[in-house]
GROMACS .gro file of C-alpha atoms in nm:
model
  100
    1UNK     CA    1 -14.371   7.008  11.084
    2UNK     CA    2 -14.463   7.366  11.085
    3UNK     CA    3 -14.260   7.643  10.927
    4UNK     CA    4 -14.009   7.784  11.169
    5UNK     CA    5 -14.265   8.123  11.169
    6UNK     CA    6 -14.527   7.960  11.246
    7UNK     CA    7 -14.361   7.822  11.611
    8UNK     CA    8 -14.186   8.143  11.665
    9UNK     CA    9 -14.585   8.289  11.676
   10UNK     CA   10 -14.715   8.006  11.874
   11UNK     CA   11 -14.440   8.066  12.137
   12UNK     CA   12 -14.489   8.460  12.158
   13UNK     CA   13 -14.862   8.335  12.190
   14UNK     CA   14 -14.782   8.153  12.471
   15UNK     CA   15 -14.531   8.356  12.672
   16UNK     CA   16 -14.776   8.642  12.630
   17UNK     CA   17 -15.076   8.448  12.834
   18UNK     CA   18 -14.843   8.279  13.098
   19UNK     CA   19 -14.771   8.495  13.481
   20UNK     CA   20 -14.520   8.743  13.477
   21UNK     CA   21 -14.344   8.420  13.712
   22UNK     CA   22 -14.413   8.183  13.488
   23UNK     CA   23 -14.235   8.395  13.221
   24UNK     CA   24 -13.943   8.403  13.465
   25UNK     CA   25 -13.878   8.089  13.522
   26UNK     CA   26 -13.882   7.984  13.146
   27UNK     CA   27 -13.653   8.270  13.113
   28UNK     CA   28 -13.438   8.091  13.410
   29UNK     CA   29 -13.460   7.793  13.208
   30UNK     CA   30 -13.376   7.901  12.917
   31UNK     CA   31 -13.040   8.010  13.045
   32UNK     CA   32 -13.017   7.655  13.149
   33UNK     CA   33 -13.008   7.484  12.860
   34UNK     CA   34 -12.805   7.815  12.699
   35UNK     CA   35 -12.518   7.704  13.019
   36UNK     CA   36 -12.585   7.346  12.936
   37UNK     CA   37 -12.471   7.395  12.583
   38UNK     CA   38 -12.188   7.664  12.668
   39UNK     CA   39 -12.364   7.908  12.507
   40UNK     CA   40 -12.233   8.277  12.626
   41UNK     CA   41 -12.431   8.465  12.330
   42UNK     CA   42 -12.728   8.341  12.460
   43UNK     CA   43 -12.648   8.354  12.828
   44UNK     CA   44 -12.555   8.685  12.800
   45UNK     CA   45 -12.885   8.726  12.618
   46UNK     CA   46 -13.103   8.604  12.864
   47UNK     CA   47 -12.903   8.822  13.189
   48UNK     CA   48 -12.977   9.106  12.989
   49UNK     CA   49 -13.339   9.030  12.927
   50UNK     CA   50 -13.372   8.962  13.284
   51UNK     CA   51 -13.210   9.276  13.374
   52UNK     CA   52 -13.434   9.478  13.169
   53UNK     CA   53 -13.736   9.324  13.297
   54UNK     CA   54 -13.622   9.413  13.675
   55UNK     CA   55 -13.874   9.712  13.824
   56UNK     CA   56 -13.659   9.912  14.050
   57UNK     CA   57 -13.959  10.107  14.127
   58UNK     CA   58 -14.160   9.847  14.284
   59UNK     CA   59 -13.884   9.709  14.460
   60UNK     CA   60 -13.599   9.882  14.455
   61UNK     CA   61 -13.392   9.676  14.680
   62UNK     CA   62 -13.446   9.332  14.508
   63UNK     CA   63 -13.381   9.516  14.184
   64UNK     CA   64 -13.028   9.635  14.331
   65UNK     CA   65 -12.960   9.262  14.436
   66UNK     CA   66 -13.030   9.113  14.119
   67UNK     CA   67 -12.849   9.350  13.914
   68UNK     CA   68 -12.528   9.283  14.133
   69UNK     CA   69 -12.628   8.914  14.093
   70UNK     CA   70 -12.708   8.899  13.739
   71UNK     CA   71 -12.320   9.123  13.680
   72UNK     CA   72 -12.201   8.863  13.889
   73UNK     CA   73 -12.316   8.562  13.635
   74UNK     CA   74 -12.245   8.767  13.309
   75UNK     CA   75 -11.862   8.776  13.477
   76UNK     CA   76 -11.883   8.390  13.494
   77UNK     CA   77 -11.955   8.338  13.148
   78UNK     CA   78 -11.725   8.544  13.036
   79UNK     CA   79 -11.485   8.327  13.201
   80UNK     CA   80 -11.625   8.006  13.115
   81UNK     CA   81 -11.772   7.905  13.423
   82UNK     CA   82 -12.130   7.766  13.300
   83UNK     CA   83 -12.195   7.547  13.568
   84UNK     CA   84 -12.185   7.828  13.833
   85UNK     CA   85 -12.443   8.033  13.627
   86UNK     CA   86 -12.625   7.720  13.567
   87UNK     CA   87 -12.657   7.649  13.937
   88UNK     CA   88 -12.761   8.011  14.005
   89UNK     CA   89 -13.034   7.963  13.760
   90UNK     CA   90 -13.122   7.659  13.897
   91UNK     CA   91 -13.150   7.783  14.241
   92UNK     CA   92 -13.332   8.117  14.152
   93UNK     CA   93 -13.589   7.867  13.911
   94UNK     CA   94 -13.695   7.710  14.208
   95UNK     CA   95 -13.731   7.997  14.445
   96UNK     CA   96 -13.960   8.183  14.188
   97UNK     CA   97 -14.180   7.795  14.143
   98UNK     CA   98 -14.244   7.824  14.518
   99UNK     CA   99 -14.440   8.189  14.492
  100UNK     CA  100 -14.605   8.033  14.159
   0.00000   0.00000   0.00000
């Protein structure tokens, strides 16, 4: 097996070549698994990654929804509710495959 390193480079590798999409939707997924495992460090993680990422100058208005959606899911898991972040995921993941 390779050394830990050596994956970590493969995978920025990778997520560098792949669509700005395909980048979000392994983001999406990656909160999935983080929800599956009731992981709130790396929820939390991955909604602020995907906040960061949004471009409120290209469109401003599905910035503003996704910031109120993504505070929305960072409030579930601080409560505990995984499966309602999971399913958000979920849903978004598939939108975001359909313009892919």
């Amino acid at each position: 097996m390779p050394p830990p390193n050596a994956i970590h480079k493969y995978n920025v590798i990778q997520m560098h070549a792949e669509s700005p999409i395909s980048r979000l939707v392994r983001m999406y997924q990656v909160g999935i698994n983080a929800c599956q495992q009731k992981d709130a460090y790396k929820v939390t993680k991955v909604l602020f990654l995907l906040h960061k990422k949004l471009d409120h100058q290209a469109s401003p208005k599905l910035a503003a929804n996704l910031t109120r959606l993504y505070k929305h899911l960072q409030a579930c898991c601080e409560q505990g509710d995984f499966d309602q972040v999971a399913s958000t995921f979920n849903q978004l993941q598939s939108q975001w495959r359909t313009l892919h």
